[in-house]
Structure formats: C-alpha cells, structure tokens
Coordinates of C-alpha atoms in Angstrom, one line a residue:
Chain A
X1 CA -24.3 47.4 5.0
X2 CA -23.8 51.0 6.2
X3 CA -20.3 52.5 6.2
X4 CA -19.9 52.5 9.6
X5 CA -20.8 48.6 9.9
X6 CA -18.4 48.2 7.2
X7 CA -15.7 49.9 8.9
X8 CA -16.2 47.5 12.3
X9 CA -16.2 44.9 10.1
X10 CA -13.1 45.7 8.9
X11 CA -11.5 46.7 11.9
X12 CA -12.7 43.3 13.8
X13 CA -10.8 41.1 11.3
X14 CA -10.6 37.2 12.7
X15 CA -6.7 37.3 12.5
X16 CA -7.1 40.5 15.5
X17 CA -9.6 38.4 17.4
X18 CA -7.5 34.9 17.2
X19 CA -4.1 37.5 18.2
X20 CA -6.4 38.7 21.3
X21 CA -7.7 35.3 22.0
X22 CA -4.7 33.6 21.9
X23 CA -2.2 36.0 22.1
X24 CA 1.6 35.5 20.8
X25 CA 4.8 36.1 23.0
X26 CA 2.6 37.1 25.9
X27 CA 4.3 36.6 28.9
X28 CA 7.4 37.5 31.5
X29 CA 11.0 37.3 29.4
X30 CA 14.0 34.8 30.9
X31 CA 17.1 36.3 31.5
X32 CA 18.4 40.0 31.4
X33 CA 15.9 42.5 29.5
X34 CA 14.3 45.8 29.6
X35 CA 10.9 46.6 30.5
X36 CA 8.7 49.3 29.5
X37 CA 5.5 50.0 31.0
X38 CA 2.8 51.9 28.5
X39 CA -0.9 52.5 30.5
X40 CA -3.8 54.8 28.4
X41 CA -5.3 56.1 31.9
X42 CA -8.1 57.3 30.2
X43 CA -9.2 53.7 29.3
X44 CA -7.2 51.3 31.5
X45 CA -5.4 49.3 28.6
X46 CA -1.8 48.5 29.7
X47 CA 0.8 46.9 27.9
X48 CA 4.1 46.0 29.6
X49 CA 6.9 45.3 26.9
X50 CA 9.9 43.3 27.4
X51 CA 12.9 43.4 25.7
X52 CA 16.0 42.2 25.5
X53 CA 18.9 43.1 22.8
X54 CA 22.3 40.9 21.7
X55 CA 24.2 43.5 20.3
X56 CA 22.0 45.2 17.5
X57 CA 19.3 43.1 16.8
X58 CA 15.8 42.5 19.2
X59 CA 17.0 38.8 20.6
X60 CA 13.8 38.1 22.7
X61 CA 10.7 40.1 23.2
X62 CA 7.3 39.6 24.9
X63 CA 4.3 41.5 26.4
X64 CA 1.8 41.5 29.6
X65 CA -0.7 43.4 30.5
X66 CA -4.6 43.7 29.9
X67 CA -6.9 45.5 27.7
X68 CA -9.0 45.7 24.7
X69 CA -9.1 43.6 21.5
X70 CA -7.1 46.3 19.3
X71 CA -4.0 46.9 22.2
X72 CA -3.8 42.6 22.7
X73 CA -3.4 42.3 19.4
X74 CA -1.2 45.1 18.2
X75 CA 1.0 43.6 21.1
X76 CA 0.9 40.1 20.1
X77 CA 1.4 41.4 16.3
X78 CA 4.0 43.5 16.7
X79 CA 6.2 41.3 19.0
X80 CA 5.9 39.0 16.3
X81 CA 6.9 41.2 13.5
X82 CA 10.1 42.9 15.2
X83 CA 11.5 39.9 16.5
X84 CA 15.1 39.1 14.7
X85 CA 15.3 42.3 13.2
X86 CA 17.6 45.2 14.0
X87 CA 16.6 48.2 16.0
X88 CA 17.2 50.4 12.4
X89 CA 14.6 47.9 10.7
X90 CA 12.2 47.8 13.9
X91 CA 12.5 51.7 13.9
X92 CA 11.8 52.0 10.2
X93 CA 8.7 49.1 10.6
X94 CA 7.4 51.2 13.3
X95 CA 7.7 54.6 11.7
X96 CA 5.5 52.9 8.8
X97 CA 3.3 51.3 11.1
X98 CA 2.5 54.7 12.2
X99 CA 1.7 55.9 9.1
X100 CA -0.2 53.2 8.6
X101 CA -2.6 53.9 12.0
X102 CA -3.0 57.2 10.8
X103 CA -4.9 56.4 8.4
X104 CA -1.6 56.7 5.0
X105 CA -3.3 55.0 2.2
X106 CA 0.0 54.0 0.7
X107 CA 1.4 52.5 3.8
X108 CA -2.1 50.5 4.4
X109 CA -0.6 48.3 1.5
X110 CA 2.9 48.3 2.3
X111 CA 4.2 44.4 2.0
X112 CA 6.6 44.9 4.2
X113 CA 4.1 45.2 7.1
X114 CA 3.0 41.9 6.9
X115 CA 0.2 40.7 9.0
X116 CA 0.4 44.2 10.9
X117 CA -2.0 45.5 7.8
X118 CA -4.9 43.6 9.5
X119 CA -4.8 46.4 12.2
X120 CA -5.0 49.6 9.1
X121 CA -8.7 49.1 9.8
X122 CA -8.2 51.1 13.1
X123 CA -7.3 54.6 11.3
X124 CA -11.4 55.1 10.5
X125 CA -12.0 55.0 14.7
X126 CA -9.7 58.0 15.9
X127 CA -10.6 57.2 19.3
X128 CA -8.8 54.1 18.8
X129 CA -5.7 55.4 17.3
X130 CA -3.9 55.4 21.1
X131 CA -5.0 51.6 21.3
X132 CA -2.9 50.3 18.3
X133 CA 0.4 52.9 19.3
X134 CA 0.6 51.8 22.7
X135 CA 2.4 49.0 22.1
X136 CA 4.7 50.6 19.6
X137 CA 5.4 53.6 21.8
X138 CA 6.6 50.7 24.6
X139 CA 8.9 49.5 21.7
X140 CA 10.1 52.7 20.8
X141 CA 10.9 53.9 24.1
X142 CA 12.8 50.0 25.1
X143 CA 14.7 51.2 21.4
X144 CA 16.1 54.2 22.8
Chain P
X1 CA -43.3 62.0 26.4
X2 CA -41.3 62.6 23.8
X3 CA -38.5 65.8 24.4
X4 CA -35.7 65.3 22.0
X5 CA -37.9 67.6 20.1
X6 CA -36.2 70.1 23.1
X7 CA -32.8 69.1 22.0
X8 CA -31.3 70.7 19.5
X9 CA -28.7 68.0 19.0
X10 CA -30.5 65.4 19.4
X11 CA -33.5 66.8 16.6
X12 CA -30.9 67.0 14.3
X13 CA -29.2 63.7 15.0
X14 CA -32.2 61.8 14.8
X15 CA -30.3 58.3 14.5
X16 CA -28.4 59.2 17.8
X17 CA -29.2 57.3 20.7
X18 CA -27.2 59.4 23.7
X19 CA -26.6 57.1 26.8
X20 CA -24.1 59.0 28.2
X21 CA -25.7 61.2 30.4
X22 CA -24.3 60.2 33.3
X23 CA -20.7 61.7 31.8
X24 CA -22.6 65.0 30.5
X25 CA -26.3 65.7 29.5
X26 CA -27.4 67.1 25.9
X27 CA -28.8 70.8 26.3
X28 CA -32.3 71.9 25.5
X29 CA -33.1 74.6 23.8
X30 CA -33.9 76.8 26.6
X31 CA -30.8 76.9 28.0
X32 CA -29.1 77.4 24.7
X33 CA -31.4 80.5 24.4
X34 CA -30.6 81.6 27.8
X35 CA -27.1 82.1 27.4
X36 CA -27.5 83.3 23.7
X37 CA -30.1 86.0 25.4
X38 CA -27.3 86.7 28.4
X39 CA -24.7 88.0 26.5
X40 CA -27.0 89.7 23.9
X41 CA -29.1 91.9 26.1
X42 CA -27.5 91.9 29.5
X43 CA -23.5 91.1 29.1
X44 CA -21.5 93.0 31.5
X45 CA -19.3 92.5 34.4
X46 CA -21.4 91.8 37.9
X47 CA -21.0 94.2 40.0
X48 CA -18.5 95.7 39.0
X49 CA -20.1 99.1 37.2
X50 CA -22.6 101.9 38.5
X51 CA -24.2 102.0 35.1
X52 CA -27.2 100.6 34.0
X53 CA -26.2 97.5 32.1
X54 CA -24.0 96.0 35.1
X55 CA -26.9 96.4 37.0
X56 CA -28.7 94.1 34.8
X57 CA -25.9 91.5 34.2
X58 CA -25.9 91.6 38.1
X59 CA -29.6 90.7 38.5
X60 CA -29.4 88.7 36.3
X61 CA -26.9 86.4 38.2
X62 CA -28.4 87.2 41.3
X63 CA -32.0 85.9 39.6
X64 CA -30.2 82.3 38.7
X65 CA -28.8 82.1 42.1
X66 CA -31.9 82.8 43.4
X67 CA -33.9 80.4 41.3
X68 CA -31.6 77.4 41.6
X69 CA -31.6 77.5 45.3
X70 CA -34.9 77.1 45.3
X71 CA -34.3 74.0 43.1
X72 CA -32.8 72.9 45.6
X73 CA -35.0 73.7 48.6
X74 CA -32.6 76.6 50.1
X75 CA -33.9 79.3 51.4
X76 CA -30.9 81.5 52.0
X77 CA -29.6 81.7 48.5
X78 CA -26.4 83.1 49.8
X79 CA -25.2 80.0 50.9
X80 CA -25.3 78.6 47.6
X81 CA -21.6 79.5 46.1
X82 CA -21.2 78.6 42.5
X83 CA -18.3 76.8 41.1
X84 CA -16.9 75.3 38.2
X85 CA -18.7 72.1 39.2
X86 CA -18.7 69.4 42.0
X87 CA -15.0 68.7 41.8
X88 CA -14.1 72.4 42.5
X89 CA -17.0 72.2 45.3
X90 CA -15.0 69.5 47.1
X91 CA -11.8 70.8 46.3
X92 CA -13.1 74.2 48.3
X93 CA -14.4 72.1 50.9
X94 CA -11.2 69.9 50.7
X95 CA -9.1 73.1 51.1
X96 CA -10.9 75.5 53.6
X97 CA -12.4 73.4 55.9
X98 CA -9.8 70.5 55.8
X99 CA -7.4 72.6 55.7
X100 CA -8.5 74.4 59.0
X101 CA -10.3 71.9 60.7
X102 CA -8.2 68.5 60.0
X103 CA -5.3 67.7 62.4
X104 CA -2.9 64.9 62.7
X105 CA -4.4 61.7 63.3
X106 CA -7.5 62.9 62.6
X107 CA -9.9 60.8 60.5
X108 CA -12.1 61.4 57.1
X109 CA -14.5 58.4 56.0
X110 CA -15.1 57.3 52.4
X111 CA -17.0 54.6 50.9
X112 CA -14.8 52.4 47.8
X113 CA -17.6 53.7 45.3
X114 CA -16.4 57.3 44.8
X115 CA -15.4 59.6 42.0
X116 CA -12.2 60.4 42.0
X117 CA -13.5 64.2 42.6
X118 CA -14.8 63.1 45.9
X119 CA -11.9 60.6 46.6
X120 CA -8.7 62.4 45.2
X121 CA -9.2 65.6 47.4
X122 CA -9.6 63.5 50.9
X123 CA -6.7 61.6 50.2
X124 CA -4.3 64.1 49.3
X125 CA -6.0 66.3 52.4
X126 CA -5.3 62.9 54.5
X127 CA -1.5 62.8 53.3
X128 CA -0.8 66.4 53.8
X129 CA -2.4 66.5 57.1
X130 CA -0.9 63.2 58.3
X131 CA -4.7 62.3 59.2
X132 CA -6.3 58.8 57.9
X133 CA -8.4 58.1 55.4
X134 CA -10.6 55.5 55.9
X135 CA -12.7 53.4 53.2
X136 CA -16.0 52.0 53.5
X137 CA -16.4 48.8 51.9
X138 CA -19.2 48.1 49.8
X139 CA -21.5 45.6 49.6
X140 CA -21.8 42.4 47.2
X141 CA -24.5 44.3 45.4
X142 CA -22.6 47.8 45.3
X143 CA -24.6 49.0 47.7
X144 CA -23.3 50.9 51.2
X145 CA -24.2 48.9 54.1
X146 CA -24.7 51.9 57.1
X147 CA -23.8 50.0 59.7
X148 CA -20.6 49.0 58.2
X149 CA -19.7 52.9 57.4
X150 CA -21.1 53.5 61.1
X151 CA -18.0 51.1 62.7
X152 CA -15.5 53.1 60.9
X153 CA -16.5 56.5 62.5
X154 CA -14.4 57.2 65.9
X155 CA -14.0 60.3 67.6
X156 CA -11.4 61.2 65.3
X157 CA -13.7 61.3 62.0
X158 CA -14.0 65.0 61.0
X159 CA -15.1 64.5 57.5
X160 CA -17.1 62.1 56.2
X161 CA -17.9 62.2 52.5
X162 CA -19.8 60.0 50.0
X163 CA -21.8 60.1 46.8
X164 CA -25.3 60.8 46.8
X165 CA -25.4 58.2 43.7
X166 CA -22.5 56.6 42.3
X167 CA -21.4 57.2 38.6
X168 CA -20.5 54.3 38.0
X169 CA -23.0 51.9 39.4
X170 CA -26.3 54.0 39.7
X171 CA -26.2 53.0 43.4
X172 CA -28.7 55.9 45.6
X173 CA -27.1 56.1 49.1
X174 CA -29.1 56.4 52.1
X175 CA -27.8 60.3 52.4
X176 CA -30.1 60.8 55.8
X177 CA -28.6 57.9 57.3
X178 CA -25.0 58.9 56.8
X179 CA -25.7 62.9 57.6
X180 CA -27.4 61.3 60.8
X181 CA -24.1 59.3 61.8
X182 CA -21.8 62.2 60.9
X183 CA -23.9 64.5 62.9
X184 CA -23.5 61.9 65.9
X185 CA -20.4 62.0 65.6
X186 CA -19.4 65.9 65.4
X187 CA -18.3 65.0 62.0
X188 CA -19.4 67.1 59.0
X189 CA -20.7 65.3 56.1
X190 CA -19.5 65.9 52.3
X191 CA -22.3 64.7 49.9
X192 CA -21.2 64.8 46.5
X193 CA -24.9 65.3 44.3
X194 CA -22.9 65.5 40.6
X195 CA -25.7 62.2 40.0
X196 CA -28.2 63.0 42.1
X197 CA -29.3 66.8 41.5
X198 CA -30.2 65.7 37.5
X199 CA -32.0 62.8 38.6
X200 CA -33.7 63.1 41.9
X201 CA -35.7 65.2 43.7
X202 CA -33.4 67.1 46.4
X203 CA -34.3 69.0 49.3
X204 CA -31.1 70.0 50.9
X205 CA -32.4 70.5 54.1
X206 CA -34.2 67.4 54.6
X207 CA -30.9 65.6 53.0
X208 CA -29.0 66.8 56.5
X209 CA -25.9 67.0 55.2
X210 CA -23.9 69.9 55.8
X211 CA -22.3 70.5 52.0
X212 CA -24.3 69.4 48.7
X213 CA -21.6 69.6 45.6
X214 CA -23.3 69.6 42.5
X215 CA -22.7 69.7 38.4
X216 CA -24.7 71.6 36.1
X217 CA -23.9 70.1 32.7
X218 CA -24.6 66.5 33.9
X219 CA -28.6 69.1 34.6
X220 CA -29.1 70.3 31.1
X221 CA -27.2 73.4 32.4
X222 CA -23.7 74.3 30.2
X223 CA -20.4 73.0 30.9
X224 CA -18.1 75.0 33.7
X225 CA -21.0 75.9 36.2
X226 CA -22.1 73.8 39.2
X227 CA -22.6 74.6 43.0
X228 CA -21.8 73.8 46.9
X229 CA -24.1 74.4 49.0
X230 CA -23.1 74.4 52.8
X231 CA -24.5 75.7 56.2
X232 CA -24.8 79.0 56.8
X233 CA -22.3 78.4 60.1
X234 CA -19.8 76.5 58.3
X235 CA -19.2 78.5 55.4
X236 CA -18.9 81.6 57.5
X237 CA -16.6 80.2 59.8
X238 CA -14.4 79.1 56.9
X239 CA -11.5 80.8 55.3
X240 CA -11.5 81.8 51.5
X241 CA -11.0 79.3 49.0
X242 CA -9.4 81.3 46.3
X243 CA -8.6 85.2 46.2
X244 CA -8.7 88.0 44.6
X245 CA -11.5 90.4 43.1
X246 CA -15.1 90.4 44.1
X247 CA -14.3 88.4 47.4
X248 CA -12.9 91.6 49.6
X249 CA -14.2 93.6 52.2
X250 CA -11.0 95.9 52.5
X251 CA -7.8 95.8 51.2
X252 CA -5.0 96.8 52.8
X253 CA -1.1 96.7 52.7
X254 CA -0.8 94.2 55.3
X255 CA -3.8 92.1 55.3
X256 CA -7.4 91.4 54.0
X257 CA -11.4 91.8 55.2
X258 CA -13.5 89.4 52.9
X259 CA -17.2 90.1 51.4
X260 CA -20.0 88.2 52.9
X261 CA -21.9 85.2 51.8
X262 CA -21.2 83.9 48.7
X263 CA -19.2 86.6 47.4
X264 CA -16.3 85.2 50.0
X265 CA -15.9 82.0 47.9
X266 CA -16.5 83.3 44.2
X267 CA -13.5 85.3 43.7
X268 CA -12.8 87.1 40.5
X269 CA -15.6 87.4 37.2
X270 CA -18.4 85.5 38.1
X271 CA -19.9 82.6 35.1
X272 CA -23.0 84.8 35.0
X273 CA -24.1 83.7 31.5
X274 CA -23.9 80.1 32.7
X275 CA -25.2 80.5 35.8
X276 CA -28.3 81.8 33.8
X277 CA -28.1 79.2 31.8
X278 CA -28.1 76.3 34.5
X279 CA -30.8 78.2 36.1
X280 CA -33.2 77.7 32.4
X281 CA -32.1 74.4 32.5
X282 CA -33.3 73.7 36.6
X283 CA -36.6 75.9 35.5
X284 CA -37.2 73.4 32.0
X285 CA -36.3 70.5 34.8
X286 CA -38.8 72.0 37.9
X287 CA -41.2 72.1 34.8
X288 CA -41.4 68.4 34.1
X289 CA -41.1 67.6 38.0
X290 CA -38.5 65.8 39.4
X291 CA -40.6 62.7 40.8
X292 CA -41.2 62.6 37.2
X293 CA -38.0 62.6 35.9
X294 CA -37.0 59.6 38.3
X295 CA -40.1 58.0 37.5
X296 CA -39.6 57.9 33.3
X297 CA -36.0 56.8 34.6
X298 CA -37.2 54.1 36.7
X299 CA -38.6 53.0 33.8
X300 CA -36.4 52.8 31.5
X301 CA -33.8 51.5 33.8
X302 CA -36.2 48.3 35.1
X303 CA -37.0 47.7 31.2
X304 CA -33.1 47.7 30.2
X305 CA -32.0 45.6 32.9
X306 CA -34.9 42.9 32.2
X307 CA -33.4 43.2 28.6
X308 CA -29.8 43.1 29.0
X309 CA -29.6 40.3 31.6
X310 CA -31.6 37.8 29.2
X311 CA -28.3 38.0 27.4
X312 CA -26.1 35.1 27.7
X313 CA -22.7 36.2 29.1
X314 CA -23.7 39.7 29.6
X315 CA -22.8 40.5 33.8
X316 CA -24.5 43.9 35.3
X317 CA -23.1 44.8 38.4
X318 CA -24.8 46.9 41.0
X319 CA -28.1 46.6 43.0
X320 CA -31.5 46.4 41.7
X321 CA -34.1 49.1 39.8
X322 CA -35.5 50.6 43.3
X323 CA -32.3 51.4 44.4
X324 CA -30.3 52.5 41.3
X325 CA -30.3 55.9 39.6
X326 CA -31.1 55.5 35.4
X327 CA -27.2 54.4 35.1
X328 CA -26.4 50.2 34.2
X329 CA -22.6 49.2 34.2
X330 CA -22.2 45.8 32.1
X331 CA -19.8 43.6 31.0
X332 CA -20.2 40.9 28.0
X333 CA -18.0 37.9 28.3
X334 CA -14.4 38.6 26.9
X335 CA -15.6 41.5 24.7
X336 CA -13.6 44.1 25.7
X337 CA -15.8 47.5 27.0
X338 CA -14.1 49.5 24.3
X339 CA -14.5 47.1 21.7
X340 CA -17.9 47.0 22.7
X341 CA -18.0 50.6 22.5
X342 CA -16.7 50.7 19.5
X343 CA -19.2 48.8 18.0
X344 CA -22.1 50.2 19.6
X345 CA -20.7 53.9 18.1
X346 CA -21.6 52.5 15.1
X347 CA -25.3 51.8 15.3
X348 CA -25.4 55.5 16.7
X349 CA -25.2 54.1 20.4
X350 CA -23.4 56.5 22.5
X351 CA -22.1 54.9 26.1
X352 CA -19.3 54.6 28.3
X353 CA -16.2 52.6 28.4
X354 CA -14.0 52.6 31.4
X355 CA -13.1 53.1 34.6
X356 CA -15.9 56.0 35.0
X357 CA -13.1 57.8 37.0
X358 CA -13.5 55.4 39.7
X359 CA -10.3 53.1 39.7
X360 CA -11.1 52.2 43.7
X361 CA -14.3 50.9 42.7
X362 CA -13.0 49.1 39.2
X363 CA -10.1 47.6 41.8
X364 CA -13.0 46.3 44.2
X365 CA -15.3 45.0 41.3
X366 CA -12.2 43.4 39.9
X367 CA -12.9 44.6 36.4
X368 CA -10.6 46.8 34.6
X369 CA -13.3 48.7 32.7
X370 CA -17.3 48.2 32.4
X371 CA -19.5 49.3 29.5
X372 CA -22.0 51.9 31.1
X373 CA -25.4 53.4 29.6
X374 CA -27.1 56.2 31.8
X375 CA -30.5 57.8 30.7
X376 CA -32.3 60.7 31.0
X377 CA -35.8 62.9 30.2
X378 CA -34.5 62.4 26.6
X379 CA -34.0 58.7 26.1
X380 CA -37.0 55.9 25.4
X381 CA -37.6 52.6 25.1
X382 CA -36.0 52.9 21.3
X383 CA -32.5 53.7 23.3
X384 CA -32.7 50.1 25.0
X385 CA -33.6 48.5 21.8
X386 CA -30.8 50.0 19.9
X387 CA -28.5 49.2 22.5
X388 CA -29.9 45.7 22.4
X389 CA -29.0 45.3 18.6
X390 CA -25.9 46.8 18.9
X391 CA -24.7 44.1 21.6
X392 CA -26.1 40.9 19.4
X393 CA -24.4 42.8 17.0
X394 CA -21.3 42.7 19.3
X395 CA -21.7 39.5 20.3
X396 CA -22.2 38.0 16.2
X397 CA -18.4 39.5 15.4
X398 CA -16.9 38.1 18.4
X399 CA -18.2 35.0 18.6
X400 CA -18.7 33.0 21.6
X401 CA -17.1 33.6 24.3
X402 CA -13.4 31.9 25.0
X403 CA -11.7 31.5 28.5

C-alpha cells in the first residue's frame, strides 16, 4: 500500500465513520445555554455548539450542523470528551488536542485524549486541519 | 492527442490526473516561455518612456491585445480592456455603467446558476441603488428555460447578466437568445465567458451581447490577466472605472480629461508580461482549434458520465453531454464531497469540493457541497479511469451507504 493510501486509511478509522454515522450529543440543548456558530465558508461545513455551564464545569453540551466525515465526528467526539469536566480541564484537553491536529507526535499518544486520538490521522491532510478545529474553536470561544 | 507533453507540470507529475480546470488550467510551455521572454528582452513600463525599450514593452502589449481580440472575433481591439479577470470585468461593469445607468426601482435579471463574481456585484449594485434584483429560476435539469428569464424582464430591467457556462454544472446557456431578449428590452446584457472562452469557440459579435468578461488562467494564460470586452458605444459613454496614471487626457487642478479606448479603463502599470502571456496561451489554443477543443471535451465528458452514473448511489446533477461544457458535479451517497476529495487526492486525482462559489445554486440544488471534475486539451480517458478507482476506492472505506 502506498503512503498516501496508508494515510486515508488511517485517517478514515471505523470509530470516525460510526461518530459521523451516528453521531453523539447531536442536537438542540433544553434549558438556558450558549450557542456558538463555527462555518469554514470555503467548504460549507458548519458546526453549531451548544453549551451550557453550572458554575465551573460543562453541565450539558451538544452540536448541529452539517458537513464532512472529519467536522461530524470531531463534534460528536469532542462533546463527548469535555462533558463533566471543568472549563480549566476542557481548555487544557483542547490545547492538546491542538497539538495533536498539528501533527505533535507526543501528543498523538497522549492517554489522556482518549478516543479523540482516532482523529491524529488528520495532521498528514493539512487541508483538513480546519475540519477537525472547528468544533474546538466553537468550544473555545462558548469557554470564554 | 496527447499534450501533457506541453505541460511542464503535468510532464513532471506524471501520476497527476488534474481535474480541476474549471477552478484554474495548468500552463503550457509556451506561455511559460512567453513571460520568461517578456521580461528578459522587452521589460519596461508601456508607454511611459521615449526610449527604445518602452517602445518595445509597449508593442509588445499592444501585439497581445491585438491578438487576443482576434481570438475572440473583435475587430476593434480597443474595445477589449484588460483586467485582473472576469470578476474585476463585472465589477467595472457593475460600477460604471450601474452606477450611472441604474436608478431606483430599476430592475437587473440573474439566473440562480451564477458565480458569485457575476451575482455578488448585481446584488450589492441592486442594494445600493434601491433597484431589484431579480432571479431566474432554473430548470430541473440545471438548465435556463428562456422563456422563463423572458417573463421576468419588464421595462424596468436595465441589466441582465448570466453565465455563458456555469462553473458549477457545465450548463452552455443559449447566450443569443438572452442578448436577443435584453436587446428587446433596451436592456444591456452582462455575459460572464470565465467557462466559456477556454472551452468554446466565441465570436463576440455573433454572441450579441453587449459585455464578454473573461479569465485568462482558467485559458492556459497566467493568473491576474483576463478581459471585458464591451461595445464601442457603451464603453465610451461610460465613466472610468478606476483612476489614476495611464487613463488621463489632461490633468488639471479642478478636474480630469480621460485617454481614449482602452486606456480609459486600465489605469496605472499595465500586466504587460501577462497579457503576453495569455496571448501565447490563446495562440497554442487557436492552434489546436477551438471546435476541437470542445470536441476532445465532448468526449471525455459523454465517456465519464456513462462511467460515473453506472455507480450505485453516485447522483450527477446537471443536463446532458450536448449541452454541458467538460465540467460533471456529483455526489456519492453520504460520502461527504471532501471526504471524497480527500481520498481521491490520494490516487493523484485532483477535483473540486464545494460550493464552486455558487451558494445560490448549492441552496437551489439543496446540496451543501458537490464533488466536481472539469477537463481540458490535457486530460484523457486515463483521467476518467483514475477517477473511477478512486471513487470504488471511496466507496470500499465508507461502506454502503446509511440514511
């Protein structure tokens, strides 16, 4: 197998496909929360993250919005993965997950990522790069 | 034929398989050469000096002018102005005739196919004017039905402005038919050629419209070049788009004379080494013939849609061969057009993924993105089959289809 086939192999991982197909926490939030809209024009993906906080710590959190495979699923992931925690240990998750995107070896094997290491695959396709942020930034910027 | 051996990038990428002309064409050699040969024997500002080697830099773009309006069957080469491309053609159009010519609750046509060059610059003329813009809808095929543009015109429509082909779709307008209404309706008529001068043979006079906008990297010409050409009457009667050097008659403390045809519309140091170069590049083209160019594309385009719609799940949208430039817009079941991209960028398979800077026409196809491959003089029937694999391959690592 060439490199390159290797490297879509690696980036199209079943757990991204079954987070696409059947994504997690997708959906309109109950009650009082924050929404943050995140659109890449030059491809159309658009993730709408919604938020809400109970004093420090990310009480309930969810996504809509359409796109590709790789900004589903870093949606559905992340939602997952930040749910419970503080904003301080989101932030810190995030900050690593950034790393991880682009392309930090170290951080590509970082336990404390979780299932979010499926997506390190995405750091060989630099055109990609904005596809597996955009959900992030949305967190981020809901943080703040 | 086989011309990639034309292309330097293409020669030395011989596992590339570029179907993305529709976005920008690969160069040949030619026009490489042309600019190279510009600034190494004739480089100097046009005119501008009284010494010999301004002289030649000025002849020079004089020479490309020349030979690129007679590309495009215009005998007056003055009344060819070059730009940066088609969307500064529309924009000057946009700005000087809209701008002089539109009046409240006046009217300008469009059809829900364009490029956001020819459909951003109407609307924002429309708001600032406090005119109406006015959309054609298209047809279930993608196709623009004339006489349901035709009920939209009133005696309010000043402008009415459409692609020649779309971008996104490959769809070939009936141009005559719609310069015909427009004239009918002492309307002028905006065609915007960015996907027609590469791939058709055009003849602006027997086209009947009364501005052509064109691109010259989507020709084989270099990026940052294109043209508008307009009626004689028109472009004299219209006010400058830009000022500044070159495009003055007289200068004085108070006011401003402006230069004649083109000069009135090119205002400060002219693109001469592209302008040379886009002239190579409509020479290398005049040399192969255009009814041949659209004939190796016809080709192509009736073998790729026979190929792509025997897969399962795989939607093309558009009309059919005879009336579709060498441009096929797809979709394959839930596989995301990036994704798809994606994947296809790594069997070497260049295309498309997106709106194709038409969100008007994504919103009307109710897609959010399609996968597009466009071909040109440099593509064969190995493109299509790579492009097939790389879809099956596509379609292996998704799986079937869910809903």
């Amino acid at each position: 197998m060439s490199e390159n086939a290797a490297n879509i192999q690696a980036m199209y991982q079943e757990l991204i496909l079954d987070h696409y197909r059947r994504p997690r926490n997708k959906g309109e939030l109950e009650g009082e929360h924050t929404t943050v809209a995140m659109k890449n024009p030059l491809c159309g993906d658009e993730v709408y993250l919604h938020l809400s906080l109970e004093g420090d710590r990310v009480n309930g959190i969810s996504f809509t919005g359409r796109g590709c495979s790789i900004s589903q699923a870093a949606a559905s992931m992340i939602t997952q993965a930040v749910k419970g925690k503080t904003s301080d240990e989101a932030e810190a998750l995030g900050a690593r997950y950034r790393e991880m995107i682009m392309g930090d070896k170290e951080a590509a094997t970082d336990k404390s990522l979780g299932q979010l290491r499926a997506l390190s695959g995405v750091s060989k396709f630099p055109a990609r790069v904005k596809c597996a942020l955009l959900a992030w930034n949305a967190l981020e910027e809901g943080l703040r | 034929m086989n011309r990639r051996s034309d292309f330097p990038l293409l020669a030395m990428n011989p596992g590339l398989h570029y179907l993305d002309s529709a976005a920008t064409s690969q160069k040949p050699r030619a026009v490489l050469d042309a600019i190279v040969n510009f600034y190494e024997t004739s480089n100097a500002n046009p005119h501008r000096g009284a010494y010999d080697l301004s002289v030649k830099a000025t002849d020079a773009y004089h020479g490309a002018r020349d030979r690129i309006a007679r590309f495009f069957g215009v005998s007056d080469p003055a009344t060819l102005i070059f730009t940066r491309g088609t969307t500064e053609a529309i924009n000057l159009v946009a700005s000087s005739w809209g701008g002089a010519n539109v009046a409240e609750g006046d009217e300008i046509v469009v059809t829900g196919m364009e490029h956001h060059a020819n459909f951003v610059p109407w609307q924002q003329l429309a708001i600032a004017k406090r005119a109406r813009l006015r959309i054609c809808e298209l047809e279930p095929d993608g196709t623009v039905k004339v006489a349901r543009l035709a009920e939209l015109v009133t005696k309010r429509t000043r402008i009415i402005a459409f692609s020649h082909v779309s971008n996104a779709l490959g769809t070939i307008n009936p141009v005559r038919e719609i310069a015909a209404i427009a004239r009918g309706a002492g309307a002028i008529s905006v065609c915007d050629g960015a996907q027609s001068a590469p791939h058709l043979a055009v003849d602006f006079h027997d086209l009947g419209v009364d501005f052509y906008a064109f691109s010259g990297h989507k020709m084989l010409g270099p990026m940052g070049i294109g043209g508008l050409i307009g009626r004689r009457a028109l472009l004299e009667g219209m006010p400058p788009y830009q000022t500044g050097g070159d495009m003055i008659e007289f200068v004085k403390d108070a006011d401003t004379t402006w230069n004649v045809l083109p000069h009135k519309f090119e205002a400060g140091t002219p693109n001469a080494a592209n302008a040379v170069g886009l002239a190579a590049a409509v020479d290398y083209l005049a040399a192969i013939g255009m009814d041949e160019v659209r004939r190796h594309e016809l080709a192509l385009i009736e073998s790729a849609m026979t190929r792509l719609s025997a897969i399962d799940d795989l939607h093309i949208y558009g009309p059919g061969p005879a009336q579709r430039s060498g441009v096929v817009s797809f979709t394959l079941g839930d596989v995301h057009p990036h994704d798809l991209a994606t994947i296809l960028d790594g069997a070497g398979v260049c295309i498309r993924a997106g709106h194709h800077c038409a969100q008007p026409l994504m919103r009307r196809l109710n897609v959010p993105a399609t996968a597009r491959a466009s071909f040109y003089v440099y593509n064969d029937e190995s493109d299509i089959d790579a492009l097939v694999a790389g879809i099956m391959t596509a379609k292996a690592l998704f799986g079937p289809a869910h809903v």
